[in-house]
Tab-separated table of C-alpha atoms in Angstrom:
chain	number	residue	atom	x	y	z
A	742	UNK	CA	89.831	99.600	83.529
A	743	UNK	CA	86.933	100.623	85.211
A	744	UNK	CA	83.619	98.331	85.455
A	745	UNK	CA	81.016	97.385	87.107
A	746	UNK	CA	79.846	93.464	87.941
A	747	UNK	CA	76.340	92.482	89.215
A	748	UNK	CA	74.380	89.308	89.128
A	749	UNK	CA	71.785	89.259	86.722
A	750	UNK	CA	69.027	86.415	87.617
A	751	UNK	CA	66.289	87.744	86.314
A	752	UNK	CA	67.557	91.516	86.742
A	753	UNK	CA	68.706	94.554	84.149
A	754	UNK	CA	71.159	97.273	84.462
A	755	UNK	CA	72.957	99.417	82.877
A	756	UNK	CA	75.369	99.943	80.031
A	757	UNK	CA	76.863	103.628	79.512
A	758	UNK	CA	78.569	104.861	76.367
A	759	UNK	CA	80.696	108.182	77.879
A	760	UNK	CA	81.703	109.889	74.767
A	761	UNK	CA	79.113	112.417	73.905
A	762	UNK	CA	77.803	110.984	76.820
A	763	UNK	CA	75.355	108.607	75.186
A	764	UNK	CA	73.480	106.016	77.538
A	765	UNK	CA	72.257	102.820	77.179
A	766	UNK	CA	70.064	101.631	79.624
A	767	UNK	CA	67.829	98.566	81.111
A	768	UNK	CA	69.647	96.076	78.871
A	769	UNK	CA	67.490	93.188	80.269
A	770	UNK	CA	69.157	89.947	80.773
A	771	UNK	CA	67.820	86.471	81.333
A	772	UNK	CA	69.098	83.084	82.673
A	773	UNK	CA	69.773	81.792	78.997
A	774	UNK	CA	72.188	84.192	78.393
A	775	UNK	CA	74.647	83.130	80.928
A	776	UNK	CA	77.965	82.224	79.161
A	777	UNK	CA	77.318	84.585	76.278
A	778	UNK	CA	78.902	87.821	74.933
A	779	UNK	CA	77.074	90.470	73.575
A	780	UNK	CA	78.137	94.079	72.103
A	781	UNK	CA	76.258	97.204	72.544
A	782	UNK	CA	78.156	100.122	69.889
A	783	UNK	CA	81.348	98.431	70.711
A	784	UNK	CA	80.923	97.991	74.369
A	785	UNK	CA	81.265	94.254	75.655
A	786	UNK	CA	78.902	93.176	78.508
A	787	UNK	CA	79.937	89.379	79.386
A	788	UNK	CA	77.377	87.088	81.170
A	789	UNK	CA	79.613	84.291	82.900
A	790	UNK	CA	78.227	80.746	83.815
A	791	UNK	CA	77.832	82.127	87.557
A	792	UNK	CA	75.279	84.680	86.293
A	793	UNK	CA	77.586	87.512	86.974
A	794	UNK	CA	77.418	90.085	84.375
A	795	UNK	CA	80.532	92.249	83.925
A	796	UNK	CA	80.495	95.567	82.331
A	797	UNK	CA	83.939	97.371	81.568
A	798	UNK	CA	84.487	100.256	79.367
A	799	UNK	CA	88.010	100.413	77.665
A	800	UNK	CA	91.043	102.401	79.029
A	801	UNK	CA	90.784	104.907	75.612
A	802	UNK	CA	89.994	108.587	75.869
A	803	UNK	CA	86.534	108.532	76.383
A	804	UNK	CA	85.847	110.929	79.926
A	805	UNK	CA	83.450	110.193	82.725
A	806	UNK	CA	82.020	113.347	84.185
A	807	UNK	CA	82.210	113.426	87.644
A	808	UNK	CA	82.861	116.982	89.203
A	809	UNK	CA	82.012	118.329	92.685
A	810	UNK	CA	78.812	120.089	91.280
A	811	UNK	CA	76.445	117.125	92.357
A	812	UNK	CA	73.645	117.988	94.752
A	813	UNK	CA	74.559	121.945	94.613
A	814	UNK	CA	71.762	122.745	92.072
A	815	UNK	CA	69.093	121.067	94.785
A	816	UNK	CA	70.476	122.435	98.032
A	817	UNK	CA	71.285	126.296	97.995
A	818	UNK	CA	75.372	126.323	99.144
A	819	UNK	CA	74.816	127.891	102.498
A	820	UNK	CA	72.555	125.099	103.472
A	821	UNK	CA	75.047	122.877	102.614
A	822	UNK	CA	77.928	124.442	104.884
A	823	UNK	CA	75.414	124.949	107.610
A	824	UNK	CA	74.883	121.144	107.913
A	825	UNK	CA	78.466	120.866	107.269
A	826	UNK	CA	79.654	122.851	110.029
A	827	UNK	CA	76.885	121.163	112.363
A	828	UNK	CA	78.223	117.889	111.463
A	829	UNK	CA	81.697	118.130	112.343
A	830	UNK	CA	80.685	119.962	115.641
A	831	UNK	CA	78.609	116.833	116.461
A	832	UNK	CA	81.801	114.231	115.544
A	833	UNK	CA	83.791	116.588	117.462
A	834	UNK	CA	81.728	116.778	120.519
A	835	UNK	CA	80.989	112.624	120.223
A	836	UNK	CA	85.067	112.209	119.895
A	837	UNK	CA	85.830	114.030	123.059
A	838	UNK	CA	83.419	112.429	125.147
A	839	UNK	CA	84.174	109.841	128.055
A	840	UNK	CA	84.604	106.590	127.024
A	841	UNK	CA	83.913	103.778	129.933
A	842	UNK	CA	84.598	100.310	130.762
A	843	UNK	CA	80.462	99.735	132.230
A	844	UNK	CA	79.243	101.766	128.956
A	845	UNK	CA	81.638	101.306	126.059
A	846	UNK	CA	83.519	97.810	126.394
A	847	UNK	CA	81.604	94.930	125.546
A	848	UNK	CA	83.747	92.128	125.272
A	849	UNK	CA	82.557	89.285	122.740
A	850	UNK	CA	85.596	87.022	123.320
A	851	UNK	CA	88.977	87.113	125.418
A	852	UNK	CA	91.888	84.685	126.392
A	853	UNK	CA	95.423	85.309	126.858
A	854	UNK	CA	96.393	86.283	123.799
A	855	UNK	CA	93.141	88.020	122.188
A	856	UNK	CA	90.021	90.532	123.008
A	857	UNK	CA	87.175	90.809	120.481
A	858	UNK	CA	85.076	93.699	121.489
A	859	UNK	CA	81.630	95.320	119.851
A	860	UNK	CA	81.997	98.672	119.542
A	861	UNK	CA	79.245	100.879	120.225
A	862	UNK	CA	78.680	103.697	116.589
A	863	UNK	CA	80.149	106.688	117.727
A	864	UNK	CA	83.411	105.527	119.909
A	865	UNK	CA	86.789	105.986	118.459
A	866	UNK	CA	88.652	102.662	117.718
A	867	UNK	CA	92.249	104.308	118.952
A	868	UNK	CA	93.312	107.754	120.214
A	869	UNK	CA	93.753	109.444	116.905
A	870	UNK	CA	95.790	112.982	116.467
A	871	UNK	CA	94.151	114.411	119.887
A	872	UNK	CA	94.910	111.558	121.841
A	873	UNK	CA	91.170	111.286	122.705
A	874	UNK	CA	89.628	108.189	125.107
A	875	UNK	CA	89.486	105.441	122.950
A	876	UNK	CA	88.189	101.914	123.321
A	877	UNK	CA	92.101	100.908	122.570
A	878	UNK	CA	92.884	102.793	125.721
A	879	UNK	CA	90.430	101.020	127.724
A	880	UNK	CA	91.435	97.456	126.384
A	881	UNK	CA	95.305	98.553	127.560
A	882	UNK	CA	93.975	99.383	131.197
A	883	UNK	CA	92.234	96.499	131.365
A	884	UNK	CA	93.677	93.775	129.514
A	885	UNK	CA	97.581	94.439	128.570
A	886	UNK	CA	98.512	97.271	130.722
A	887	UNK	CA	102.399	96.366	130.732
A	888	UNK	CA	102.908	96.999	127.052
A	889	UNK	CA	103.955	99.994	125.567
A	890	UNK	CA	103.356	102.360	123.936
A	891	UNK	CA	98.938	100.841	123.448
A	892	UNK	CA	99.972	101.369	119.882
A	893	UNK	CA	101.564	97.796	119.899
A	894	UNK	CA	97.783	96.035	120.781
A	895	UNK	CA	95.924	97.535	117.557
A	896	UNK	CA	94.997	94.881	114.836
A	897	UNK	CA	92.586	96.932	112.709
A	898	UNK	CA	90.069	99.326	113.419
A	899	UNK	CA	86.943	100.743	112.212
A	900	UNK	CA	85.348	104.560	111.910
A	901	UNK	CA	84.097	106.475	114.755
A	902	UNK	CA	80.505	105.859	112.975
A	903	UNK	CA	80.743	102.046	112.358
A	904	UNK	CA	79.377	99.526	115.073
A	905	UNK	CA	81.094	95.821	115.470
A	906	UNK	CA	83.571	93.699	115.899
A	907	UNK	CA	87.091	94.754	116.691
A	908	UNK	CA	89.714	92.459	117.860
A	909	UNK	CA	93.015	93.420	119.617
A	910	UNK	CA	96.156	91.491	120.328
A	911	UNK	CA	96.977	90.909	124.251
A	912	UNK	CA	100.930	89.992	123.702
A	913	UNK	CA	103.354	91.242	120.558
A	914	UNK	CA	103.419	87.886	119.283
A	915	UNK	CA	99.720	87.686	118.813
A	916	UNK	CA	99.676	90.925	117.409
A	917	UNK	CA	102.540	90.326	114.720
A	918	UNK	CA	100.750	86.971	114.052
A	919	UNK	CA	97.685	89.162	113.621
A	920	UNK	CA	98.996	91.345	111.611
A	921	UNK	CA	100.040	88.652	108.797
A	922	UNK	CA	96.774	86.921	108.895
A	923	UNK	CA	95.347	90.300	108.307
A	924	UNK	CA	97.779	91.813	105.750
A	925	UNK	CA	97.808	88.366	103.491
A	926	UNK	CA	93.704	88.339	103.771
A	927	UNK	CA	93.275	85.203	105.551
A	928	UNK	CA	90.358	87.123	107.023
A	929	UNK	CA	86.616	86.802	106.534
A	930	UNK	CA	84.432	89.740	107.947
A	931	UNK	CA	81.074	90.713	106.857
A	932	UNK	CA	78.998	93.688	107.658
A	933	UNK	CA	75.326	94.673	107.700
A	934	UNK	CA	73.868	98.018	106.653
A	935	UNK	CA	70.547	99.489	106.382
A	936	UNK	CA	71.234	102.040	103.082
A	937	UNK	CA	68.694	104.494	101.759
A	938	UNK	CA	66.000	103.430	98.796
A	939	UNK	CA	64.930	99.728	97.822
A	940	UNK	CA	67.925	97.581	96.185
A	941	UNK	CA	66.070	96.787	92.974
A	942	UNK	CA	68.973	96.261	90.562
A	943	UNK	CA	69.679	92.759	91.804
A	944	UNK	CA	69.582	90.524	94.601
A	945	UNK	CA	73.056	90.092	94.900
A	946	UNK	CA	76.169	91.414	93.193
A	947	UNK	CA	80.238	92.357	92.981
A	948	UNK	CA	80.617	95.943	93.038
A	949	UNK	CA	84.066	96.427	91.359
A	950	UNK	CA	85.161	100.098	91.512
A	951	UNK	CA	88.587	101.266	92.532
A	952	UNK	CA	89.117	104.383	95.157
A	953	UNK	CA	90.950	107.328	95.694
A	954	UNK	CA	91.910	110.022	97.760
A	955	UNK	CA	89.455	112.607	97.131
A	956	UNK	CA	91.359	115.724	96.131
A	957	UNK	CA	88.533	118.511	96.390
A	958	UNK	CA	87.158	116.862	99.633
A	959	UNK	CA	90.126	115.312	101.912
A	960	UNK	CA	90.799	113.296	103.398
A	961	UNK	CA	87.858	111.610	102.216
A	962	UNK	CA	87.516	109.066	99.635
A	963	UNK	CA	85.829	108.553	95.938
A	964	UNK	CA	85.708	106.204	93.035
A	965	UNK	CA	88.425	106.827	90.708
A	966	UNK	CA	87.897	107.837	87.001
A	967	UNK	CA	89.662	109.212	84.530
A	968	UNK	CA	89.423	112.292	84.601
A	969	UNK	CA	89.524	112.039	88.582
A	970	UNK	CA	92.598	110.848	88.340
A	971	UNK	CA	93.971	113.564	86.129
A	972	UNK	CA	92.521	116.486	88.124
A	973	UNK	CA	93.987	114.888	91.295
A	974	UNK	CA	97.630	115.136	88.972
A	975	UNK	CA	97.073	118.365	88.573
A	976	UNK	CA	96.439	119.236	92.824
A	977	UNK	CA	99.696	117.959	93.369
A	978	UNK	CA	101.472	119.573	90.946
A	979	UNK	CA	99.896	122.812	91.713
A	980	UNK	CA	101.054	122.258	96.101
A	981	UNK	CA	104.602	121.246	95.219
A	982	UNK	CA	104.552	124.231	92.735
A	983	UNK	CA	103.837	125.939	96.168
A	984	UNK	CA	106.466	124.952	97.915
A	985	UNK	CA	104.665	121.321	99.155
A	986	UNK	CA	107.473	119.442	98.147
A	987	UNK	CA	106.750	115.950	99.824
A	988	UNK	CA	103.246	115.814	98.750
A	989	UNK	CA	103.509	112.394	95.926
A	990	UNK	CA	100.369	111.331	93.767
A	991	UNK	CA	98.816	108.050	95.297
A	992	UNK	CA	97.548	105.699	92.495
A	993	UNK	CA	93.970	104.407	93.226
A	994	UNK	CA	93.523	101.344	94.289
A	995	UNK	CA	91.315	98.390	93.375
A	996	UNK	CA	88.123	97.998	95.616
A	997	UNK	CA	85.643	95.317	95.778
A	998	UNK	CA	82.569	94.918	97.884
A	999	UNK	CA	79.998	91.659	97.561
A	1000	UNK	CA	76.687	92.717	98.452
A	1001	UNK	CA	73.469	90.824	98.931
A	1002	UNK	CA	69.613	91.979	99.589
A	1003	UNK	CA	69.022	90.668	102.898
A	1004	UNK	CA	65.543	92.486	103.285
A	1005	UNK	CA	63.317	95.657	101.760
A	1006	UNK	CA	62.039	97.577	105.067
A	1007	UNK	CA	60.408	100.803	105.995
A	1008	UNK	CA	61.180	103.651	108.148
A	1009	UNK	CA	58.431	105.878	109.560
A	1010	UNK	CA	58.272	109.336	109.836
A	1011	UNK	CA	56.338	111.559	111.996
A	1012	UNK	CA	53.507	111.911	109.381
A	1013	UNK	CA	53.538	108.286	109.598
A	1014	UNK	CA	55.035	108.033	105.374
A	1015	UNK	CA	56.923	105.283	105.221
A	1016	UNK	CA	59.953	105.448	103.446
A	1017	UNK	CA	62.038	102.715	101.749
A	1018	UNK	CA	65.467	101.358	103.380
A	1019	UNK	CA	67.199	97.850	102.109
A	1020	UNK	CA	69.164	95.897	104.505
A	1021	UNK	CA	72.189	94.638	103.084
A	1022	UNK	CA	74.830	91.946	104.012
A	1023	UNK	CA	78.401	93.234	102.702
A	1024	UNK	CA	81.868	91.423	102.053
A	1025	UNK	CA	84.457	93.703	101.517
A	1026	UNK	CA	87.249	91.815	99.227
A	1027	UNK	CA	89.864	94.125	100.048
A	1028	UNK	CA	89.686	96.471	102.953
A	1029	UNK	CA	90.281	100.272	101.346
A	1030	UNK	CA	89.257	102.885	103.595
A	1031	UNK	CA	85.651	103.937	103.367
A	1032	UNK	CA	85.418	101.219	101.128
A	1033	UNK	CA	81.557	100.606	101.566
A	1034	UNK	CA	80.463	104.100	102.533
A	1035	UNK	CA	81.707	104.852	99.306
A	1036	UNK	CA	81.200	101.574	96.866
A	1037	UNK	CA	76.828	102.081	98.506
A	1038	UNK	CA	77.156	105.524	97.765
A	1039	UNK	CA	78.376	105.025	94.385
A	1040	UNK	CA	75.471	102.316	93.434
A	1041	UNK	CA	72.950	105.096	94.482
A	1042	UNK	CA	72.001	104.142	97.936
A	1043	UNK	CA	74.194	106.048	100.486
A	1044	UNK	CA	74.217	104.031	104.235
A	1045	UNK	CA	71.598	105.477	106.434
A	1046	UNK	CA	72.901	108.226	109.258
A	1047	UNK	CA	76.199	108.289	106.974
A	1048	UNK	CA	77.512	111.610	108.138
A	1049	UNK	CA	80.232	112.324	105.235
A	1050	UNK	CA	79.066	110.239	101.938
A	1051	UNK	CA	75.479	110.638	102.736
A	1052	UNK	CA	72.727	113.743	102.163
A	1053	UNK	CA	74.628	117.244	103.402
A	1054	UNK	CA	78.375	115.000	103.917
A	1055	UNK	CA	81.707	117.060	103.706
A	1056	UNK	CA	81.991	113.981	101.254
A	1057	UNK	CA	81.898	114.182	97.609
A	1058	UNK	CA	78.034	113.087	97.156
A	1059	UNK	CA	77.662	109.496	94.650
A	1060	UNK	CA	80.978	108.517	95.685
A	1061	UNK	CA	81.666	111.556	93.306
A	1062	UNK	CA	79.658	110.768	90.489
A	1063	UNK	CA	77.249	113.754	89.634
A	1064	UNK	CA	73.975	113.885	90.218
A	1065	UNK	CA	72.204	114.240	86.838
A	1066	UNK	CA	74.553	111.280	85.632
A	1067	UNK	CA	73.600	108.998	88.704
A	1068	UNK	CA	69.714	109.682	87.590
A	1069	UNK	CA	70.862	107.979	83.951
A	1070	UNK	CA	72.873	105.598	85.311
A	1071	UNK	CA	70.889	103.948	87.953
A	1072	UNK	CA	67.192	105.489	87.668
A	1073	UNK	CA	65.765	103.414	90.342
A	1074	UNK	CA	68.331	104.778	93.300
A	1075	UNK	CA	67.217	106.809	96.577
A	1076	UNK	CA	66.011	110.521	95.184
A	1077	UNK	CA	67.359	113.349	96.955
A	1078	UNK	CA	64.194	113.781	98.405
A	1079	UNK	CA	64.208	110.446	99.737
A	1080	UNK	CA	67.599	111.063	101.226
A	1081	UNK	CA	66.550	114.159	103.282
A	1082	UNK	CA	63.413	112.211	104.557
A	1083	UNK	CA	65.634	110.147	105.975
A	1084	UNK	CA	67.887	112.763	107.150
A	1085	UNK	CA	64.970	114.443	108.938
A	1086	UNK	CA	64.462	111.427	111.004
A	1087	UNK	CA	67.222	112.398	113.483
A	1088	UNK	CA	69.059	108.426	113.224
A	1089	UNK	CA	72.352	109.682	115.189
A	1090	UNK	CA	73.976	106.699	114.890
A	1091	UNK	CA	75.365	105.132	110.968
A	1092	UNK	CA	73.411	101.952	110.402
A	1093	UNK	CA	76.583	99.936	109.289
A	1094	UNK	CA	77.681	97.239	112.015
A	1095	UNK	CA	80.916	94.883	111.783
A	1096	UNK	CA	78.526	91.707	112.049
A	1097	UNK	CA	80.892	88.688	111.738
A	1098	UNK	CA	84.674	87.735	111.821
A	1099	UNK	CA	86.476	84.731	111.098
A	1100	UNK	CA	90.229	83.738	111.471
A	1101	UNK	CA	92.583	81.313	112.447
A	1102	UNK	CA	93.639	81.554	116.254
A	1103	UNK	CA	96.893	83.649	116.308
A	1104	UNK	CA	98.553	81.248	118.585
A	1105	UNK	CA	96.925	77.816	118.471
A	1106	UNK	CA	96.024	78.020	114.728
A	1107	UNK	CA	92.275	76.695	115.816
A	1108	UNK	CA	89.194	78.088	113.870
A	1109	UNK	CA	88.103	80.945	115.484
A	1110	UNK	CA	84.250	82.177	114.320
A	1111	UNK	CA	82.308	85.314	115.831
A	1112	UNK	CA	79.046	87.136	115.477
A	1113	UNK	CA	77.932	90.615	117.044
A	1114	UNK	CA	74.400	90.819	117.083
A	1115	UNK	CA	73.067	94.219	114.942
A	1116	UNK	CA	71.738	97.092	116.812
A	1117	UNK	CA	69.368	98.640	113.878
């Protein structure tokens, strides 16, 4: 099933009808529909008593078109690369810097079992593939140098490009502890973002689409579809055709993101234009990677200084919806010129911080709450 669920007070949005891809949109909904269910040509849109509105379209053959040819037909290909290339020279160069204890570890919290940190946008979480300086290798140094290998102290982690809070474990019992609390989603964590355009289509809202690996752009990620699906069927089939024998399909996975409208701002360019950015508070449900790069993407309004899923990203653009669909299906979402404005303001660091984290204490089971203050 895939849908879509958003609040409605006072609100519209869209329903779309995929075979001979027919659309339907600004279906306007008021409070006094709440606990209704209308049709629209055989597509159900059901308005619960919590004002969510929930639109699904049936498992049946009906396609969703949603090919790599998105933003091609406004950017001439070798632009593209060229930012391309320029972008994974600058992660590269920001991955192999120094990390240090006076710049790069602020500690939030410690005791003798834990260490919440904020991590500065643009540090790596653990050593990766390269073994590059991490904030998990300076945490071992200075907290739990005795255990080995530093593998052993990681409880989550976050992207290179994300700010926030990032707790480690300080003995293996914490750390398995951890681990459960984690895995069984006895977790809360919210984030805050600053994503291009104004949020118009509601206040608030459940953003319901499940990801996959994104076979024409790994190891990135995209929403799943259909015919997604199938073409990423046929990859694998094709590599162990070719002799890539261990290669297995991965299913996609159910995603879910709760988002609400914390503020409409302005950014200013050198001209002195202002240009529209909303700043948004977001729950992720579960915790799929890329899961809100992708899920603000996909709504239209890709995170500001998003290297990958935003403007000129090695990413598939939309969270791989194509462009002349995404103007049907959400007409009021940052343009592409929009985007690029943005762009052109030279923000080096993503504007998506880890803001708060709650959890029971590891050890002493007490009620542990935390709050990193934002740095955009």
């Amino acid at each position: 099933m895939f849908r879509a669920i958003v609040r409605v007070k006072n609100c519209t949005w869209w329903l779309i009808k995929v075979r001979n891809l027919r659309f339907y949109n600004s279906i306007g909904m008021s409070d006094d529909n709440e606990g209704k269910v209308q049709r629209f040509h055989g597509y159900a849109t059901n308005i619960n008593t919590n004002g969510k509105l929930h639109i699904s379209m049936p498992d049946a053959k009906d396609e969703i078109i949603t090919t790599r040819e998105t933003i091609k037909d406004s950017i001439p290909e070798t632009v593209l690369q060229y930012e391309r290339q320029m972008r994974k020279m600058a992660a590269a160069k920001r991955a192999e810097a120094d990390v240090t204890k006076e710049e790069h570890l602020k500690i939030i919290y410690e005791d003798e079992h834990l260490v919440l940190t904020d991590k500065p946008s643009g540090v790596l979480c653990v050593p990766g593939v390269k073994r590059h300086s991490s904030l998990l290798t300076l945490v071992h140094q200075e907290y739990a140098p005795d255990i080995k290998p530093i593998d052993k102290l990681i409880v989550h982690r976050l992207d290179m490009d994300t700010s926030g809070l990032v707790l480690f474990g300080r003995s293996l019992e914490a750390v398995s502890n951890l681990h459960r609390i984690f895995r069984e989603r006895l977790v809360e964590k919210s984030y805050e973002s600053l994503v291009c355009g104004h949020v118009s289509i509601a206040s608030s809202g459940l953003i319901d689409l499940p990801l996959q690996r994104d076979h024409e752009c790994p190891p990135f990620m995209r929403v799943a579809t259909p015919q997604s699906e199938q073409a990423a069927a046929q990859v694998v089939q094709d590599l162990q055709h070719h002799g890539w024998k261990k290669i297995m399909r991965r299913k996609p996975k159910p995603s879910t993101t709760e988002f609400n409208v914390l503020s409409h701002e302005t950014l200013t360019d050198k001209d002195g234009n202002k240009l529209p950015v909303t700043r948004l508070s977001l729950k992720p449900i579960t915790g799929r990677t890329h899961q809100l790069r992708v899920h603000c993407a996909a709504l239209g309004h890709p995170i500001v200084g998003d290297p990958a899923y935003g403007v000129y990203g090695e990413a598939s653009a939309n969270g791989g919806f194509e462009e002349h669909l995404m103007d049907t299906l959400a007409p009021q979402r940052a343009s592409l010129l929009l985007q690029k404005q943005i762009n052109e303001l030279g923000i080096e660091n993503m504007c998506l911080h880890a803001k708060t984290l709650s959890l029971k204490h590891p050890i002493t089971g007490e009620d542990m709450n935390w709050e990193a203050k934002v740095p955009f």
